[in-house]
Every structure is written in C-alpha cells, then in structure tokens.
Coordinates of N, CA and C in Angstrom, one line a residue:
X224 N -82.5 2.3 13.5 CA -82.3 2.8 12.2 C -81.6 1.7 11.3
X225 N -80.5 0.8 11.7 CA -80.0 0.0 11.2 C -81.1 -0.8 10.5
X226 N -82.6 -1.3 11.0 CA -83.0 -2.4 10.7 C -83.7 -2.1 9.3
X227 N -83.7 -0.9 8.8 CA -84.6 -0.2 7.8 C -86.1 -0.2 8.1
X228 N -86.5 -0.7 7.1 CA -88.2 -1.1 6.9 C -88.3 -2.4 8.2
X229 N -87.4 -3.0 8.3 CA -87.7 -4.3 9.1 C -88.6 -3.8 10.6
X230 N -89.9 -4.5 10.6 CA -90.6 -4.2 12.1 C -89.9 -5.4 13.0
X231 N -89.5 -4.5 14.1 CA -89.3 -5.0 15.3 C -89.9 -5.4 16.6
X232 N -90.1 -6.6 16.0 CA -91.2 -7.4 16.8 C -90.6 -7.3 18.7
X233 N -89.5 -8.0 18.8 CA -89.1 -7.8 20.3 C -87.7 -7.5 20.5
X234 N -87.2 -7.0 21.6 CA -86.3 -6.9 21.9 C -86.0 -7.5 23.5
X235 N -84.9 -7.6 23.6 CA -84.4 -8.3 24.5 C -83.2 -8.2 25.4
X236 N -83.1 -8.2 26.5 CA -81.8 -7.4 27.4 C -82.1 -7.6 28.6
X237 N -80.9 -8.2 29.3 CA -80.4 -8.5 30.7 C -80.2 -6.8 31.2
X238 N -79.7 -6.4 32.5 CA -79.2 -5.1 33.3 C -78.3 -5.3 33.9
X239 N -77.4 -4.1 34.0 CA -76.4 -4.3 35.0 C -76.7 -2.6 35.8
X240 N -76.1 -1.5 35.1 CA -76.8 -0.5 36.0 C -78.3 0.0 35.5
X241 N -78.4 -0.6 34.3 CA -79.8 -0.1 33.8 C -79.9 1.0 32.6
X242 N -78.4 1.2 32.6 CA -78.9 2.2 31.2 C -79.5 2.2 30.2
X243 N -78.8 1.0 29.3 CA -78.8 0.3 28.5 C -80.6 0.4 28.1
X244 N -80.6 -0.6 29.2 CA -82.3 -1.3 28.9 C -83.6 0.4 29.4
X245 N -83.2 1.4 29.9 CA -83.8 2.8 30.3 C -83.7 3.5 29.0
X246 N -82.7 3.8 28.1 CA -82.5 4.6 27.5 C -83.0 3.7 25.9
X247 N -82.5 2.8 26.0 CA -82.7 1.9 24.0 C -84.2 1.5 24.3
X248 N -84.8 1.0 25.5 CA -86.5 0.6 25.3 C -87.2 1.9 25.0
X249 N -86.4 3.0 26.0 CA -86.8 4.5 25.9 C -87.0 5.0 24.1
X250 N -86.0 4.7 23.4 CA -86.1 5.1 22.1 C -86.9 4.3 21.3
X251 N -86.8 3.1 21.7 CA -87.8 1.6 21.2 C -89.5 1.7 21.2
X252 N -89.8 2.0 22.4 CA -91.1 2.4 22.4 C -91.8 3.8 21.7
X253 N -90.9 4.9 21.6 CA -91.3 5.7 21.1 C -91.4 5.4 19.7
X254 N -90.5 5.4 19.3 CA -90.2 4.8 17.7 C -91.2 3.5 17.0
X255 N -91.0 2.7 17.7 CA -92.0 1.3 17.4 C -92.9 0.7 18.7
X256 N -93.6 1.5 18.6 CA -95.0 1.2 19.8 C -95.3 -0.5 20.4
X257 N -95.4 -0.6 19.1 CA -96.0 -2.3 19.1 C -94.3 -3.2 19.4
X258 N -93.6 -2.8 19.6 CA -91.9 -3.5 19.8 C -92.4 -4.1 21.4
X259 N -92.1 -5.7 21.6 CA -92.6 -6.1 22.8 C -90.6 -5.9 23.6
X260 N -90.4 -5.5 24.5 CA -89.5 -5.1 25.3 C -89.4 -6.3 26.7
X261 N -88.6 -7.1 26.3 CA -88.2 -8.2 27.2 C -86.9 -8.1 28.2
X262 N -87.1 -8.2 29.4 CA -86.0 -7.6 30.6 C -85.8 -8.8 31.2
X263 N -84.6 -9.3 31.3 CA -84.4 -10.7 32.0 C -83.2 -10.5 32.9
X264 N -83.8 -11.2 34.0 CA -82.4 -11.3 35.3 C -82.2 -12.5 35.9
X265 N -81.3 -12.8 36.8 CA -81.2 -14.3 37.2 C -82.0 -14.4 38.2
X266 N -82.0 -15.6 38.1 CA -83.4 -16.2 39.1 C -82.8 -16.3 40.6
X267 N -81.5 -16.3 40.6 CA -80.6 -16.5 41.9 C -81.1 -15.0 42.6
X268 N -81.2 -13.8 41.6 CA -81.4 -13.0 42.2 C -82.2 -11.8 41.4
X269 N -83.7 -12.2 41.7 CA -84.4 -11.8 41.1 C -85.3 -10.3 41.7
X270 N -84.5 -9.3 41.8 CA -85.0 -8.2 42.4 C -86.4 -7.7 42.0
X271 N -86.3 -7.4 40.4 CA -87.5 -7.0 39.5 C -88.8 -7.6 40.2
X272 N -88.7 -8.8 39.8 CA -89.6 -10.0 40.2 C -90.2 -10.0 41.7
X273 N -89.5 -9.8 42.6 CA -89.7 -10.0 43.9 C -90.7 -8.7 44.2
X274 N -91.2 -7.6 43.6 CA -91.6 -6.3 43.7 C -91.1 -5.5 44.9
X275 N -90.3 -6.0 45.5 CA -89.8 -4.7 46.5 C -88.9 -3.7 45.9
X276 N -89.1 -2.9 46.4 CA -88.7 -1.7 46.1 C -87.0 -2.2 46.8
X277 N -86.1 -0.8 45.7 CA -84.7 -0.6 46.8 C -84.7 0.5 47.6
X278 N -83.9 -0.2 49.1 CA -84.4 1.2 49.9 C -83.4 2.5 49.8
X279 N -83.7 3.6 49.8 CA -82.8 4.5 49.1 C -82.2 5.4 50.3
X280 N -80.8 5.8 49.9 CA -80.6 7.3 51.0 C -81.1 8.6 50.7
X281 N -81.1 9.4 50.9 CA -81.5 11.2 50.2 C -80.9 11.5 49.0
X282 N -80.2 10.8 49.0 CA -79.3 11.0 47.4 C -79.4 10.1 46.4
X283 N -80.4 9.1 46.6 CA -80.8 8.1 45.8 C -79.9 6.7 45.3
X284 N -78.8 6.9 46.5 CA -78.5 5.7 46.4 C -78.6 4.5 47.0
X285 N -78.2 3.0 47.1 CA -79.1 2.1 47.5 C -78.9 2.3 49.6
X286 N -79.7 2.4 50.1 CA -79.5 2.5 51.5 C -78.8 0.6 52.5
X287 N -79.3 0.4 51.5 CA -78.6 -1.5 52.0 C -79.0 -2.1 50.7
X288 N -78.1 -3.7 51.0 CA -78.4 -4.8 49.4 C -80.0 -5.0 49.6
X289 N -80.8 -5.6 48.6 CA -81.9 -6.1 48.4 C -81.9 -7.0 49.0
X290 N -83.0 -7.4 49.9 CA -83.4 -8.7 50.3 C -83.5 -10.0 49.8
X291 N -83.8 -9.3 48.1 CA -84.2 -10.4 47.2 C -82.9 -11.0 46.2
X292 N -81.4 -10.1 46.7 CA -80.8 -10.7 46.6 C -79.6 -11.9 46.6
X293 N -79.1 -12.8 45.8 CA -78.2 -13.5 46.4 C -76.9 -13.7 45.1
X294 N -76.0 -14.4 45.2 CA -74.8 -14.5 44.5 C -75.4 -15.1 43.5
X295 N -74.7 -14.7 42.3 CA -75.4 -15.2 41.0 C -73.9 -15.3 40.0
X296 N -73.9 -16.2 39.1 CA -72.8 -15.8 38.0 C -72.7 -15.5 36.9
X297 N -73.9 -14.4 36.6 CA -73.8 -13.5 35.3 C -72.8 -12.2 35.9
X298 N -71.7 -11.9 35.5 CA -70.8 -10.9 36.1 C -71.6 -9.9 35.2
X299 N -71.6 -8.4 35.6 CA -71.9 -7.3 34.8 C -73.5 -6.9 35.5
X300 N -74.1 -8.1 35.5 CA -75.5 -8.2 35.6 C -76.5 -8.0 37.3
X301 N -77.3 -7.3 37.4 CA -78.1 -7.6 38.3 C -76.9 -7.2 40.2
X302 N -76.6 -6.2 40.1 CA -75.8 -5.5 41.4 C -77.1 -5.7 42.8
X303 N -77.0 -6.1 43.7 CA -77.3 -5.9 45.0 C -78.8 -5.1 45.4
X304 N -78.7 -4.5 44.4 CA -79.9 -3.4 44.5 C -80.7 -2.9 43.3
X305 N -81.9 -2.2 43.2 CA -82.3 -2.2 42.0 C -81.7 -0.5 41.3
X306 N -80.7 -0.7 40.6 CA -80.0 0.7 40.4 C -81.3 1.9 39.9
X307 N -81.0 2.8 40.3 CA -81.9 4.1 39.9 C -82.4 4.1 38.5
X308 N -82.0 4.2 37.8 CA -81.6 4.1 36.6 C -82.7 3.6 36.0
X309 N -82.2 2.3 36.1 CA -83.5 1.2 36.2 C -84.7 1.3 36.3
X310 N -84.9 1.6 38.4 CA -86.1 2.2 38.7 C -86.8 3.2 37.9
X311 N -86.3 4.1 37.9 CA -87.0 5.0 36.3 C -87.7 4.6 35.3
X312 N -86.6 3.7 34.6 CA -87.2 2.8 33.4 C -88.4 2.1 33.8
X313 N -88.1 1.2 35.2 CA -89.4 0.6 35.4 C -90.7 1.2 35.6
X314 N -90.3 2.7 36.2 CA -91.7 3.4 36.3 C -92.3 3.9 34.9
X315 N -91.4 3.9 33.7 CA -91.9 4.5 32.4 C -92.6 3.2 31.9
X316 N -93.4 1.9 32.2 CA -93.5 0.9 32.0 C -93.2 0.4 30.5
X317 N -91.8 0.2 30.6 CA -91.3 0.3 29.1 C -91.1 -1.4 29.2
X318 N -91.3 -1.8 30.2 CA -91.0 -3.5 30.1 C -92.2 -4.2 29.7
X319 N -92.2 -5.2 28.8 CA -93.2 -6.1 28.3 C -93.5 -7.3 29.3
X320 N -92.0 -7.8 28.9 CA -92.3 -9.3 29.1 C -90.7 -9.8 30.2
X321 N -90.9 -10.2 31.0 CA -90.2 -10.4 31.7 C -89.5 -12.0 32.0
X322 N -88.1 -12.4 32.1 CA -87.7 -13.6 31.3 C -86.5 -14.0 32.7
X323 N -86.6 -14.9 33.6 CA -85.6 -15.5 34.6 C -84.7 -16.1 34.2
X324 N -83.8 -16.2 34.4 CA -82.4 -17.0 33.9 C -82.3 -18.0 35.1
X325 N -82.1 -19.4 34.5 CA -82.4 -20.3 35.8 C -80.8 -20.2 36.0
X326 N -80.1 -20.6 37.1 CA -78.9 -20.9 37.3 C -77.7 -21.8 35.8
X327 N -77.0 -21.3 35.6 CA -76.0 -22.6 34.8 C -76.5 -22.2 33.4
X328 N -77.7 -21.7 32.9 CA -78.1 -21.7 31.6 C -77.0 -20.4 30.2
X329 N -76.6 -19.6 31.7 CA -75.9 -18.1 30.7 C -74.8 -18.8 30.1
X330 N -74.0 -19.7 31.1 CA -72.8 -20.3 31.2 C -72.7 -21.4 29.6
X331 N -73.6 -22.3 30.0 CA -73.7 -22.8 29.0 C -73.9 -22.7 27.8
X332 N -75.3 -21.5 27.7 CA -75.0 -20.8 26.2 C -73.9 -19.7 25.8
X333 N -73.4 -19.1 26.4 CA -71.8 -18.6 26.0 C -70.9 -19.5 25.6
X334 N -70.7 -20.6 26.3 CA -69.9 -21.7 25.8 C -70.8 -22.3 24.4
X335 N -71.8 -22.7 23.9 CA -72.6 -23.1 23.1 C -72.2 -22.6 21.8
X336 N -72.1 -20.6 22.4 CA -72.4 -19.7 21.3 C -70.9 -19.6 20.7
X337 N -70.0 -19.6 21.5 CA -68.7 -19.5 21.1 C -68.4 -21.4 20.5
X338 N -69.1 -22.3 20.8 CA -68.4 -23.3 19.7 C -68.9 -23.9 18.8
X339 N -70.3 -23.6 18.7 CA -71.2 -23.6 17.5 C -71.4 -22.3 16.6
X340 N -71.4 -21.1 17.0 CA -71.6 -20.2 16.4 C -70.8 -19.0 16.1
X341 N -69.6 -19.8 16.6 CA -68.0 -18.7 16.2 C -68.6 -17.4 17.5
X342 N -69.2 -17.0 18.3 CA -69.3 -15.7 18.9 C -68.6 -15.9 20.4
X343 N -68.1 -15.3 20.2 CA -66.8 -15.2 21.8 C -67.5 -13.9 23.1
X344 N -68.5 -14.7 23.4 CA -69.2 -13.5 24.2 C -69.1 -14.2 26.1
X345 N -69.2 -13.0 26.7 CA -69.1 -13.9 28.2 C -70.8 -13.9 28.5
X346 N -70.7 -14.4 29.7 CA -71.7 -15.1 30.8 C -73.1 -14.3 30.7
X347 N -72.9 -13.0 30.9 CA -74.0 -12.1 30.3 C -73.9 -12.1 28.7
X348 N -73.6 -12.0 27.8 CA -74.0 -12.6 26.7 C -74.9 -13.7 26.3
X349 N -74.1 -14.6 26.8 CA -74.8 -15.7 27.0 C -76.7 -15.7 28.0
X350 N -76.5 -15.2 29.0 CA -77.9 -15.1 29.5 C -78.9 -14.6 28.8
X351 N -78.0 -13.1 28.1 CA -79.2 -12.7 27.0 C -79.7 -13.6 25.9
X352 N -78.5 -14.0 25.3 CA -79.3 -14.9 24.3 C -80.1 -16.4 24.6
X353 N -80.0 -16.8 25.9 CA -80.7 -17.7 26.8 C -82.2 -17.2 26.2
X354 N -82.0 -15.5 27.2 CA -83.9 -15.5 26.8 C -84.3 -14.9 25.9
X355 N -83.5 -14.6 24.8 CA -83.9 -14.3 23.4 C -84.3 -16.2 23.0
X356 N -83.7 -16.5 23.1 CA -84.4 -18.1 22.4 C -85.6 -18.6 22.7
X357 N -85.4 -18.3 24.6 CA -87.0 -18.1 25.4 C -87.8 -17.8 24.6
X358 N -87.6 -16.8 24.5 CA -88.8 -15.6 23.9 C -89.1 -16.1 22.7
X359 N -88.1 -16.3 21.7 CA -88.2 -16.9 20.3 C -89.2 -18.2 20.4
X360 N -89.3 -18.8 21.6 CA -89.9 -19.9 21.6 C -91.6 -20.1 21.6
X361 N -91.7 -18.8 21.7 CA -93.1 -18.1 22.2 C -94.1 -17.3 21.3
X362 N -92.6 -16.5 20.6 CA -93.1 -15.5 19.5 C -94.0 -16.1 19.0
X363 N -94.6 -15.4 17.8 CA -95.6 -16.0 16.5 C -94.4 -16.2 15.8
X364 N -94.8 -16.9 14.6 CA -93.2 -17.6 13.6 C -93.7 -15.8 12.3
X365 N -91.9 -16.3 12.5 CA -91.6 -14.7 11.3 C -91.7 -13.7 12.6
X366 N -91.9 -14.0 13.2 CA -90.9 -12.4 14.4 C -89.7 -12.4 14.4
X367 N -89.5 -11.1 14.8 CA -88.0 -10.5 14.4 C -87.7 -9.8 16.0
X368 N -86.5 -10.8 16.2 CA -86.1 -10.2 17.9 C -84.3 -9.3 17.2
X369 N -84.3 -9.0 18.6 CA -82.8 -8.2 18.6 C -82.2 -8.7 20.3
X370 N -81.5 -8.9 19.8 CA -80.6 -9.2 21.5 C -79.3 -8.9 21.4
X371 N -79.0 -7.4 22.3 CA -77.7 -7.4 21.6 C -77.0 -8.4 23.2
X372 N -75.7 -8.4 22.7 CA -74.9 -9.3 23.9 C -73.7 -8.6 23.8
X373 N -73.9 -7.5 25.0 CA -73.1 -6.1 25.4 C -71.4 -7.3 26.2
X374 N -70.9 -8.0 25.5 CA -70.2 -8.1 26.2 C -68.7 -9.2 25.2
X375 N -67.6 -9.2 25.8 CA -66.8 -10.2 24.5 C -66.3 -11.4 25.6
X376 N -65.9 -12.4 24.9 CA -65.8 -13.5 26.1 C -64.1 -13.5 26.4
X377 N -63.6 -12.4 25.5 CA -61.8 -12.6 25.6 C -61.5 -12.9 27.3
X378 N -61.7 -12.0 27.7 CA -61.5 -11.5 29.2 C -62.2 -12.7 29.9
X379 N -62.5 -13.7 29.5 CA -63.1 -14.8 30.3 C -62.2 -15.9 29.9
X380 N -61.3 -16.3 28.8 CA -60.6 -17.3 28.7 C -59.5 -17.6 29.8
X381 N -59.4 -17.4 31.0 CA -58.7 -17.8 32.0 C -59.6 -18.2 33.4
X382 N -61.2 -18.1 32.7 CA -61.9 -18.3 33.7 C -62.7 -19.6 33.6
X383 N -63.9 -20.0 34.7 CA -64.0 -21.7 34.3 C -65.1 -21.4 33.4
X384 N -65.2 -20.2 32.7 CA -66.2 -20.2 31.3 C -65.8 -20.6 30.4
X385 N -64.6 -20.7 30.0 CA -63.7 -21.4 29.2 C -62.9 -22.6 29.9
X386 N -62.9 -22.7 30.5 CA -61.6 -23.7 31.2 C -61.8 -25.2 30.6
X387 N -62.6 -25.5 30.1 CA -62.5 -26.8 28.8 C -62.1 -26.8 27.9
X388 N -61.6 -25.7 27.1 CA -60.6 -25.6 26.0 C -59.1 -25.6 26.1
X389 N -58.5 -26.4 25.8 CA -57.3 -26.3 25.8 C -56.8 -24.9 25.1
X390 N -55.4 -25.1 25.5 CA -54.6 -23.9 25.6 C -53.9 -24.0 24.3
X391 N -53.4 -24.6 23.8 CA -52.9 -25.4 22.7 C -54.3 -26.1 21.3
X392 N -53.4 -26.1 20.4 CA -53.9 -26.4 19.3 C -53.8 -28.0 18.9
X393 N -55.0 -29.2 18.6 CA -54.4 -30.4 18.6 C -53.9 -30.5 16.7
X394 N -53.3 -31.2 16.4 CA -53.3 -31.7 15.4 C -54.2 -31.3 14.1
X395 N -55.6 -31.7 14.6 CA -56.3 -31.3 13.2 C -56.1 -29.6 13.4
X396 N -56.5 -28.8 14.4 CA -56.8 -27.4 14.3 C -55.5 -27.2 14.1
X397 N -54.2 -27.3 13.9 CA -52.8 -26.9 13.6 C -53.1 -27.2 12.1
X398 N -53.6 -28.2 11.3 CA -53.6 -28.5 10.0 C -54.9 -27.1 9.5
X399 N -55.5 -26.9 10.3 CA -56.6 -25.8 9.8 C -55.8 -24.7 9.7
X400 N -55.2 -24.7 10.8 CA -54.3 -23.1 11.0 C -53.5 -22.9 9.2
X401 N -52.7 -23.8 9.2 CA -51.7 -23.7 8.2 C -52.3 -24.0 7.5
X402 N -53.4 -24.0 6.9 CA -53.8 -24.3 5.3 C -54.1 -22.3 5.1
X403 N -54.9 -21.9 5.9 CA -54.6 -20.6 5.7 C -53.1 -19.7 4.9
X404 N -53.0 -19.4 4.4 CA -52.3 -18.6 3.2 C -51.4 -17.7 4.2
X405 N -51.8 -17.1 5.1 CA -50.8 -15.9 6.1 C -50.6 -16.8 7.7
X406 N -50.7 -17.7 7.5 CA -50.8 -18.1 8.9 C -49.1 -18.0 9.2
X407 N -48.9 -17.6 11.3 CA -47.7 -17.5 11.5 C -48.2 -17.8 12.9
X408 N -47.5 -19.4 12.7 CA -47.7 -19.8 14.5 C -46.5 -20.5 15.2
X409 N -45.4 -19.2 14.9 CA -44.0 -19.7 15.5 C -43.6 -18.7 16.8

C-alpha cells in the first residue's frame, strides 16, 4: 500500500525462520500477480537449492540439521534446517527467482552500505541488498524492486563487521561534528 500506483516489479528477501518471506510474498502475489518474488540464501548453505527435503518429527519439527548444511556468516539467516514455515511458503510456489550469496559478499556490502550510503544495517542486510543488485542487474531498465533489510548494524559495531572503523573521531570528522549547531562531544 505504501507504494501507491507504483507496480512492483520484484521483490526480494533472504530467510531466517521464513515468515517474513511466507506471509509478505503471500500478500504480494495475491495483490500483484505479475510481482517476480526473489528468495536468496547463502551458498555455504544452500538448503532451498539442494531440493532435499527437512526431515521432520510428528510435530513438525526439524528431526536432525540438513545435510545441505554448513556454517555460514549471515547471522539471522538460513538455520540448520528448512524451517516449516518456509516449507509451506515453498509449497504455495510463491518463489520466482532464486539468488545464492557467494561467501564474503553480505559482509562487504553492509560495510559498503553503511559508508557510502549512510545505512547502518548488519550482515543479513547486507546479503539482501547483494541480491537485490543481482537481480537489478537482470531486470528490464525502469523496474521497480523492494528489498527490505530486516536488520540494524548497531548490534554489530563490536563485531569484525565493523572492526575497521575506528572508535574515535580523527580530526576532520571532529571538525564535522562541531560545525553542527547542537553538537555535545564532552
């Protein structure tokens, strides 16, 4: 509803338990048919991709990890197994187009996005907007994507997602600080 009249050509989203991407493609495809629905996971540990099933207990939860798993570092993203949730969504074939995150790439564009583009988002952030650019790269020109990036990078500045920024302010960014009108860095 936000976008008004605007058609929405694609949309775009990594998983962690699968809500997210079950319930908003769920409203997506009903609403805008022609909306292409792009699902991306890391390649370290590509469940979706691999087509095995997860194996379940009677109560539908995961009976052991995925085979097709292994350690990945999008935190938030892509758990051991293919969560239920998920599974659903995938049987509603609400997925279009499907988009791998090679190793190192989330990382880098989180750091990218936070020092080119002022957005302070973490590692999953970053992966989404990895394959939103993917994708952008592919579209027809004048498509209209959405990627949101469910995540903020605060909670990562003590981690090595940030650990190239100093802690401290050098000289010029102290002269930025204080030209500001309210600034108070005592």
């Amino acid at each position: 509803n936000d976008m008004g009249d605007t058609k929405l050509d694609y949309w775009v989203t990594g998983y962690g338990t699968g809500g997210t991407y079950h319930g908003a493609a769920k409203y997506i495809k009903a609403n805008s048919p022609d909306t292409k629905v792009v699902l991306a996971e890391p390649a370290a540990a590509n469940l979706l991709a691999s087509g095995i099933a997860t194996e379940r207990n009677d109560d539908g939860s995961p009976a052991a990890s995925h085979p097709a798993f292994s350690a990945h570092p999008i935190q938030g993203w892509t758990p051991d197994f293919i969560p239920l949730v998920l599974e659903k969504g995938e049987a509603l074939e609400l997925r279009d187009e499907y988009v791998e995150i090679p190793d190192g790439v989330a990382v880098e564009m989180a750091q990218s996005l936070a020092k080119n583009e002022g957005i302070l988002t973490g590692i999953s952030g970053g992966a989404t907007m990895w394959a939103a650019v993917e994708t952008a790269k592919k579209a027809p020109e004048g498509s209209v994507l959405v990627a949101m990036l469910p995540d903020t990078g605060e909670r990562y500045l003590s981690t090595p997602l940030f650990a190239s920024i100093d802690a401290d302010m050098d000289e010029e960014e102290l002269k930025i600080a204080k030209s500001t009108p309210s600034y108070i860095l005592e």
